[in-house]
Amino acid sequence: MPYNWASLLPVVNWANLRVVVLVAFGVLSNAYGLAIIGPTAGQWNFYIYFNLATLDEEGYEHTTKILGALNGANSAGALMGCAISAWAADKYGRKRTMQLGCAILILGGVLNATSVNITMLAIGRAVAGVGAGILAIVVPIYQAEVSAAKNRGAMMCVTGIMYALGYAFAGWIGYACAYIPADSPYASAAWRFPLAFQCLPPLIVLCGSRFIPFSPRWLLSQDRPREARDVIMRLHARNGESGKEALEEYDLMQPQHEADKRLLQHRTFEIFRTKANRHRALVSALLMIFNQFLGVYVLANYGVLIYTSLGLEGNVPLLLNACWTTLTIVLNTLCAFFVDRFGRKRFLLIGTVGCCVALIFEAALTAAYYDTKNDAGLAAAVFFVWFYLIFWSTFMDATQFVYVSEIWPNHLRSQGTAWGLAWFFLSSEVTLVAAPVALNNIGWKFYLVLICPSIVYIFVIYWLFPETKQLTLEEIGKQFGDKHIVAQWSGIGEEEMQEITQNAIELTIDGQVPDDIGVILPENGLQAKERSRNDSDSSRKTAYDVTRQMA
């Protein structure tokens, strides 16, 4: 009997998918901005216009420092964007914060494209970085909060796919612009147009803002439950179905929000105040630091320089870089199909092991065949750059954005995600700024700087990272040891669910939750509607179901 491959496809509400894809254009521009400096470094007119030395020319060491500084300016701006997003996403909402990030990113793109000197270009990169940092935080948060538990991984993998698409756009646009003649009066368009293109994706998000609803969980935090329920029903109830699961999900969200509100103390550094939150903070930081030291952005941003150092000439390095980034789109899409089935932790382990193996072979081959005429050895070195990509894009790229956002409770998600992504950009300061200088000065030994921490990372994932697949955002708290959480519906049978619900009804006391009970379980949404019609006691309409502690 043939295997039903259609069963692998995530079952989604198409309105939900359209919203998730639309907001993901924001991170497309983020990825594009990070990547475009690589193809820019392959444009001859860029070196001529800014009076920079090319490879093998005297003064190239100064050029590598300039390239590193341009990436550093972008990452520094992104760090500021993380701080802004952590505050604005809670105060003004995910949607308004996305709009702010898009506007700043467009301003940065204009400054980049109209630069007349390196200083102006660096300022433009920094401004664009602020917008990119804001979007890097708020887009995964928003996607997590509007996605259903069963396909949240697939939905959030759209972020990884858009990152891949951003890198692919950067590669192909850079390759196409390389054919603009160096003696043309429009020669500077070879690098100005690619930098200007960064403005298009955030412009699409701004134009489509009217189709982007507010996050239902943010609406609950603003005491707008009716709107939150309407958004959940519209985005999660699939055609031809009653919306029972969407209603049950909302009935989990609302009491969890009330529990969070009672427990929430507006203290500084709340993300470090409890053992569970300190675990989350540690996991978020380690995830992003170690992922940066796996070296993907070194290979993506400086792939042209790496291919050139391996003896490839002309436009071939630009072409290979464009093809390399294009393959990431296909592999990130595969991740979207399987990450909910096999889990985040397993994907991170497989990806890290594969990337480590690729880096080890890359270091060995570069050490043995760099600056030689051994075509077979140099071709093998190029192969392992591609071999690395298979593991990174299939298992790591999209998964990191899913995981860093979903592990945080609703009232701390913007701060926690900002904390994790801040380490992402801070670590990129180290790897991206150092990489061109290190590759020029110490060559293959730079790969050892990436390999050693990556081996440690394997054990870190195994011991510290809980699995989160198939759990609602509220249920994930149990994996980190939260005590005051909504008990999960997933993983229990129908009879047990009915028994729990009946026990909860009997324990309900005038709609109040006793202080000594730590787990709150809402009644089934359809049961609640039926009971509210038959029960004249209005207080029971708003009562919370309280049940025994679920270990």
XYZ file of C-alpha atoms in Angstrom:
551
model
C 0.000 0.000 0.000
C 1.600 3.344 -1.022
C 2.559 5.731 1.758
C 0.264 8.712 2.202
C 2.765 11.532 1.779
C -0.043 14.088 2.069
C -0.226 13.190 5.771
C 3.075 15.007 6.240
C 1.562 18.326 5.198
C 0.551 20.537 8.119
C -3.219 21.105 8.347
C -3.668 24.852 8.626
C -6.209 27.609 8.478
C -5.314 29.489 5.304
C -6.194 32.868 6.809
C -3.706 32.087 9.561
C -1.027 31.100 7.058
C -1.526 34.282 5.025
C -1.015 36.440 8.113
C 2.076 34.477 9.181
C 3.621 34.790 5.695
C 2.817 38.504 5.421
C 4.534 39.465 8.672
C 7.485 37.210 7.778
C 8.418 39.644 4.998
C 9.815 41.724 7.831
C 12.446 39.121 8.664
C 13.137 38.608 4.957
C 14.487 42.154 4.904
C 16.450 41.423 8.089
C 18.163 38.430 6.478
C 18.699 40.322 3.245
C 20.363 43.177 5.125
C 22.679 40.775 6.937
C 23.591 38.945 3.724
C 23.947 41.725 1.190
C 27.367 42.791 2.411
C 28.694 39.468 1.026
C 27.679 40.049 -2.615
C 28.607 43.727 -2.182
C 32.123 42.579 -1.346
C 32.174 40.878 -4.758
C 31.364 44.051 -6.738
C 34.455 45.713 -8.243
C 32.820 49.113 -8.390
C 32.266 49.010 -4.623
C 36.031 48.837 -4.096
C 36.681 51.518 -6.715
C 34.028 53.939 -5.412
C 35.222 53.739 -1.808
C 38.912 53.438 -2.737
C 39.394 50.020 -1.118
C 42.062 47.459 -1.974
C 40.940 44.096 -3.391
C 42.280 40.634 -2.547
C 46.058 40.278 -3.142
C 46.470 44.073 -3.347
C 48.398 46.109 -0.825
C 46.051 47.466 1.811
C 43.566 44.570 1.661
C 43.879 44.148 5.423
C 42.258 47.582 5.783
C 39.451 46.417 3.461
C 38.718 43.391 5.656
C 38.408 45.701 8.663
C 35.957 47.941 6.780
C 33.819 44.947 5.761
C 33.821 43.699 9.343
C 32.905 47.173 10.625
C 29.932 47.412 8.231
C 28.571 44.124 9.556
C 29.388 45.246 13.094
C 27.392 48.449 12.629
C 24.397 46.422 11.490
C 24.617 44.072 14.480
C 25.093 46.965 16.919
C 21.951 48.615 15.580
C 20.120 45.307 15.876
C 21.047 45.110 19.563
C 19.390 48.487 20.094
C 16.385 47.231 18.131
C 16.121 44.242 20.496
C 15.885 46.580 23.499
C 13.240 48.731 21.790
C 11.197 45.697 20.777
C 11.227 44.189 24.276
C 9.515 47.314 25.617
C 7.344 48.379 22.671
C 5.894 44.936 21.919
C 4.248 44.830 25.348
C 3.244 48.481 25.599
C 2.001 49.159 22.070
C 1.438 45.641 20.789
C 3.141 43.295 18.350
C 1.469 44.840 15.305
C 2.428 48.462 16.053
C 5.976 47.403 16.904
C 6.271 45.629 13.549
C 5.150 48.796 11.802
C 7.776 50.813 13.681
C 10.515 48.337 12.742
C 9.500 48.440 9.070
C 9.604 52.260 8.987
C 13.082 52.390 10.550
C 14.348 49.678 8.210
C 13.143 51.604 5.168
C 14.987 54.709 6.405
C 18.174 52.680 6.833
C 17.839 51.217 3.341
C 17.527 54.707 1.838
C 20.674 55.852 3.676
C 22.562 52.778 2.451
C 21.567 53.210 -1.182
C 22.430 56.928 -1.262
C 25.758 56.665 0.607
C 28.559 58.920 -0.616
C 31.226 57.660 1.789
C 31.954 54.768 4.125
C 30.798 56.714 7.202
C 27.355 57.319 5.716
C 27.138 53.679 4.685
C 28.018 52.572 8.227
C 25.342 54.878 9.680
C 22.798 53.485 7.226
C 23.753 49.952 8.204
C 23.298 50.828 11.886
C 19.871 52.432 11.321
C 18.743 49.472 9.218
C 20.050 47.230 11.988
C 17.732 48.899 14.509
C 14.716 48.132 12.333
C 15.971 44.616 11.646
C 16.475 43.978 15.362
C 12.932 45.083 16.152
C 11.495 42.789 13.471
C 13.734 39.866 14.421
C 12.141 39.914 17.885
C 8.522 40.789 17.264
C 7.810 38.694 14.160
C 8.535 35.263 15.759
C 6.618 36.383 18.875
C 3.612 37.316 16.773
C 3.762 34.127 14.717
C 3.900 31.995 17.875
C 0.942 33.806 19.407
C -1.357 33.512 16.387
C -0.518 29.864 15.541
C -2.265 26.747 16.823
C -0.264 24.250 18.895
C -0.514 21.421 16.349
C 1.148 23.387 13.549
C 2.975 26.148 15.401
C 6.366 24.736 14.414
C 5.411 24.690 10.733
C 3.959 28.200 10.934
C 7.014 29.619 12.655
C 9.308 27.873 10.186
C 8.042 30.484 7.728
C 10.491 32.802 9.516
C 13.354 30.453 8.652
C 12.133 30.160 5.064
C 12.009 33.950 4.765
C 15.521 34.216 6.207
C 16.610 31.790 3.496
C 14.708 33.742 0.858
C 16.398 36.953 2.025
C 19.832 35.393 1.625
C 18.867 33.995 -1.779
C 17.665 37.398 -2.976
C 20.931 38.925 -1.795
C 22.942 36.296 -3.649
C 21.103 36.476 -6.980
C 20.702 40.254 -7.042
C 24.412 40.599 -6.266
C 25.267 38.121 -9.021
C 23.059 39.891 -11.585
C 24.466 43.315 -10.728
C 28.011 42.040 -11.219
C 27.364 42.250 -14.982
C 27.004 46.039 -14.889
C 30.180 47.271 -16.664
C 32.738 48.863 -14.374
C 33.191 51.776 -16.818
C 29.455 52.458 -17.085
C 28.217 55.863 -15.822
C 25.777 53.812 -13.725
C 28.440 51.458 -12.379
C 27.631 52.311 -8.750
C 24.177 50.742 -9.301
C 25.991 47.406 -8.960
C 26.001 47.958 -5.185
C 23.434 50.761 -4.719
C 20.497 48.817 -6.151
C 21.102 45.719 -3.965
C 21.233 47.966 -0.891
C 18.057 49.805 -1.941
C 16.162 46.531 -2.446
C 16.114 46.113 1.338
C 13.324 48.705 1.475
C 10.824 46.593 -0.503
C 9.913 43.796 1.991
C 9.117 46.131 4.939
C 7.105 48.299 2.543
C 4.995 45.217 1.708
C 4.344 44.639 5.423
C 3.310 48.266 5.948
C 0.954 48.178 2.968
C -0.604 44.955 4.230
C -1.001 46.120 7.834
C -4.772 46.348 7.558
C -4.888 42.561 7.073
C -2.768 41.867 10.181
C -4.877 41.390 13.351
C -3.564 42.183 16.805
C -2.081 39.250 18.697
C -4.858 37.510 20.685
C -2.612 37.045 23.699
C -1.649 40.725 23.664
C -5.351 41.612 23.414
C -5.976 39.565 26.556
C -3.220 41.471 28.324
C -5.063 44.677 27.412
C -8.355 43.328 28.824
C -9.928 42.929 25.380
C -11.080 39.277 25.612
C -13.879 39.481 23.027
C -11.460 40.685 20.347
C -8.947 38.009 21.352
C -11.587 35.292 21.027
C -12.667 36.590 17.617
C -9.063 36.511 16.329
C -8.546 32.946 17.579
C -11.764 31.751 15.962
C -10.949 33.472 12.678
C -7.354 32.177 12.477
C -7.672 28.702 14.000
C -11.114 27.382 13.028
C -10.685 25.522 9.750
C -13.286 25.526 6.991
C -16.009 22.939 7.446
C -15.309 22.509 11.167
C -17.197 23.785 14.173
C -14.284 25.616 15.723
C -14.385 23.409 18.829
C -10.589 23.121 19.068
C -10.141 26.863 18.557
C -12.647 27.565 21.324
C -10.924 25.098 23.660
C -7.603 26.800 22.945
C -9.083 30.156 23.848
C -10.483 28.620 27.046
C -6.921 27.613 27.947
C -5.525 31.044 27.124
C -7.931 33.113 29.173
C -7.457 31.488 32.603
C -3.715 31.246 31.981
C -3.693 34.986 31.388
C -5.607 35.528 34.636
C -3.152 33.282 36.486
C -0.196 35.167 35.001
C -1.796 38.494 35.901
C -2.266 37.463 39.530
C 1.290 36.203 39.767
C 2.867 38.972 37.731
C 4.853 41.436 39.749
C 6.163 44.334 37.715
C 9.759 44.001 38.796
C 12.881 44.663 36.813
C 14.678 41.621 35.435
C 11.571 39.470 35.870
C 12.948 36.978 33.344
C 15.615 36.047 35.922
C 13.432 36.014 39.056
C 12.343 32.366 39.140
C 14.159 29.093 38.589
C 11.997 28.305 35.569
C 12.682 31.701 33.982
C 16.397 31.466 34.683
C 16.360 28.117 32.874
C 14.609 29.750 29.934
C 17.061 32.661 29.920
C 20.024 30.277 29.956
C 18.580 28.152 27.130
C 17.747 31.240 25.027
C 21.245 32.674 25.379
C 23.072 29.389 24.788
C 20.898 28.564 21.774
C 21.788 31.783 19.987
C 25.437 32.003 21.062
C 26.277 28.448 20.015
C 24.275 28.740 16.781
C 26.364 31.757 15.812
C 29.556 29.838 16.571
C 28.409 27.072 14.260
C 29.507 29.618 11.663
C 26.569 29.805 9.274
C 26.679 33.581 8.934
C 30.412 33.461 8.353
C 29.836 31.096 5.418
C 26.824 33.056 4.154
C 28.223 36.582 4.494
C 31.763 35.803 3.414
C 31.106 32.884 1.081
C 32.371 34.954 -1.856
C 35.663 35.588 -0.023
C 35.945 31.899 0.931
C 35.371 30.693 -2.644
C 37.880 33.256 -3.917
C 40.466 32.082 -1.376
C 39.948 28.528 -2.665
C 41.017 29.608 -6.144
C 37.711 30.355 -7.878
C 37.742 33.432 -10.103
C 35.502 35.880 -11.955
C 31.793 35.742 -11.205
C 31.925 32.075 -10.169
C 32.139 32.864 -6.405
C 29.061 35.103 -6.719
C 27.198 32.400 -8.651
C 28.051 29.697 -6.122
C 27.028 31.966 -3.263
C 23.662 32.642 -4.951
C 23.021 28.920 -5.544
C 24.060 28.111 -1.953
C 21.580 30.574 -0.475
C 18.820 29.401 -2.844
C 19.133 25.825 -1.607
C 18.394 27.067 1.916
C 14.810 27.856 0.842
C 14.112 24.225 -0.094
C 15.753 22.859 3.048
C 13.960 25.278 5.394
C 10.685 24.231 3.786
C 11.503 20.593 4.609
C 12.018 21.687 8.203
C 8.505 23.152 8.258
C 7.034 19.761 7.258
C 8.863 17.719 9.885
C 9.695 19.861 12.938
C 6.283 19.324 14.571
C 6.490 15.580 13.944
C 10.019 14.889 15.213
C 10.539 17.740 17.653
C 12.796 20.734 18.201
C 15.386 19.070 20.419
C 16.007 16.172 18.031
C 16.384 18.563 15.105
C 18.875 20.727 16.996
C 20.971 17.679 17.940
C 21.063 16.256 14.404
C 21.849 19.654 12.893
C 24.664 20.442 15.308
C 26.383 17.091 14.790
C 26.165 17.448 11.001
C 27.485 21.017 11.005
C 30.402 20.004 13.248
C 31.386 17.194 10.887
C 31.267 19.590 7.909
C 33.405 22.209 9.689
C 36.012 19.603 10.678
C 36.399 18.429 7.081
C 36.407 22.031 5.819
C 39.229 22.952 8.202
C 41.278 19.883 7.253
C 40.863 20.370 3.507
C 41.576 24.097 3.631
C 44.708 23.429 5.690
C 45.911 20.810 3.218
C 45.029 22.394 -0.133
C 44.804 26.170 0.365
C 47.019 28.057 -2.088
C 47.733 24.879 -4.088
C 46.787 23.729 -7.589
C 45.141 20.509 -6.369
C 41.751 20.844 -8.049
C 40.308 17.723 -6.383
C 41.231 18.932 -2.906
C 39.854 22.429 -3.499
C 36.648 20.983 -4.978
C 36.246 18.846 -1.855
C 36.606 21.960 0.304
C 33.829 23.653 -1.691
C 31.695 20.496 -1.335
C 31.810 20.608 2.464
C 30.580 24.211 2.458
C 27.478 22.790 0.752
C 27.388 19.680 2.934
C 27.249 21.999 5.951
C 24.223 23.751 4.492
C 22.150 20.550 4.366
C 22.303 20.157 8.135
C 22.020 23.838 9.024
C 18.998 24.686 6.880
C 17.101 21.426 7.358
C 17.493 21.136 11.113
C 18.754 24.377 12.667
C 17.805 27.556 10.821
C 14.038 27.747 11.273
C 14.026 25.667 14.458
C 16.007 28.248 16.423
C 13.381 30.955 15.845
C 10.556 28.579 16.759
C 12.234 27.532 19.984
C 13.530 30.843 21.308
C 10.077 32.406 21.159
C 7.775 29.573 22.225
C 9.563 28.676 25.473
C 8.581 31.945 27.196
C 5.277 32.538 29.015
C 2.911 35.035 27.431
C 3.605 37.933 29.799
C 7.397 37.590 29.352
C 7.584 36.505 25.712
C 8.698 39.850 24.275
C 11.388 40.344 26.929
C 12.559 36.730 26.759
C 12.724 36.604 22.975
C 14.561 39.933 22.955
C 17.024 38.497 25.464
C 17.723 35.504 23.217
C 17.970 37.456 19.975
C 20.205 40.039 21.666
C 22.738 37.244 22.151
C 22.215 36.327 18.498
C 23.326 39.804 17.390
C 25.974 40.176 20.099
C 27.566 36.895 19.028
C 27.411 37.996 15.411
C 29.512 40.999 16.440
C 32.252 38.526 17.325
C 31.953 36.154 14.388
C 31.125 38.553 11.550
C 33.522 41.330 12.569
C 36.384 38.920 13.209
C 35.803 36.576 10.262
C 37.228 38.576 7.304
C 40.299 39.589 9.289
C 40.798 36.080 10.699
C 40.301 34.336 7.357
C 42.910 36.656 5.852
C 45.433 36.325 8.706
C 45.114 32.795 10.160
C 43.232 31.016 7.374
C 42.000 27.500 8.209
C 42.736 27.901 11.935
C 39.690 30.171 12.194
C 37.495 27.102 11.694
C 38.855 25.730 14.988
C 37.281 28.729 16.734
C 33.950 27.469 15.404
C 34.474 23.729 15.883
C 35.450 23.638 19.572
C 32.372 25.394 21.037
C 30.111 23.530 18.598
C 31.192 20.173 20.030
C 30.310 21.434 23.515
C 26.940 22.556 22.126
C 25.895 18.956 21.437
C 26.017 18.128 25.151
C 24.354 21.425 26.089
C 21.331 20.622 23.899
C 21.067 17.096 25.261
C 21.124 18.071 28.935
C 19.482 21.515 29.064
C 16.926 21.838 26.245
C 13.392 20.489 26.962
C 11.191 19.244 24.114
C 8.222 21.471 23.219
C 6.580 19.851 20.188
C 2.773 19.527 20.056
C 2.264 21.622 23.204
C 0.325 24.862 23.476
C 2.266 27.931 24.536
C 0.576 27.633 27.926
C 1.498 23.944 28.326
C 5.184 24.510 27.573
C 5.569 26.141 31.004
C 5.329 22.704 32.616
C 8.485 21.615 30.740
C 10.435 24.333 32.537
C 8.938 23.706 35.958
C 6.319 26.451 36.154
C 3.800 25.717 38.912
C 0.934 28.087 38.177
C 0.032 26.903 34.699
C -3.010 25.794 32.800
C -3.113 22.004 32.816
C -2.760 20.497 29.388
C -5.487 18.855 27.330
C -2.918 17.126 25.121
C -1.960 13.567 25.946
C -5.078 12.632 27.985
C -8.058 10.521 26.976
C -11.660 11.579 26.579
C -12.816 9.811 29.762
C -10.055 11.409 31.845
C -10.830 14.808 30.324
C -14.505 14.471 31.303
C -13.586 13.305 34.804
C -11.206 16.206 35.283
C -13.790 18.665 34.036
C -16.469 17.256 36.374
C -14.109 17.362 39.351
C -13.195 20.923 38.453
C -16.843 21.997 38.369
C -17.428 20.479 41.798
C -14.353 22.236 43.213
C -15.211 25.635 41.791
C -16.001 28.086 44.586
C -17.880 31.149 43.469
C -15.596 31.648 40.474
C -12.469 32.076 42.621
C -9.287 30.046 42.457
C -7.965 28.966 45.879
C -4.436 30.162 46.523
C -3.084 26.711 47.317
C -4.013 25.215 43.940
C -1.372 25.776 41.355
C -2.821 24.328 38.160
C -5.880 25.781 36.452
C -7.908 23.863 33.905
C -10.625 25.571 31.865
C -13.719 23.702 30.950
C -14.320 22.597 27.417
C -15.518 25.594 25.416
C -18.632 23.896 24.029
C -19.557 22.552 27.456
C -19.191 26.051 28.857
C -21.612 27.445 26.271
C -24.185 24.710 26.978
C -23.912 25.101 30.752
C -24.197 28.895 30.545
C -27.530 28.557 28.738
C -28.959 26.172 31.360
C -27.566 27.694 34.530
C -29.221 30.820 35.848
C -26.396 31.569 38.239
C -24.364 34.188 36.378
C -21.345 33.709 38.600
C -20.881 30.215 37.230
C -20.550 31.587 33.726
C -17.225 33.149 34.636
C -15.988 30.513 37.077
C -12.656 28.887 36.506
C -12.360 25.134 36.558
C -9.951 24.086 39.254
C -8.533 20.611 39.467
C -5.853 18.577 41.195
C -2.174 19.290 40.633
C -1.049 17.449 37.525
C 2.502 16.268 37.966
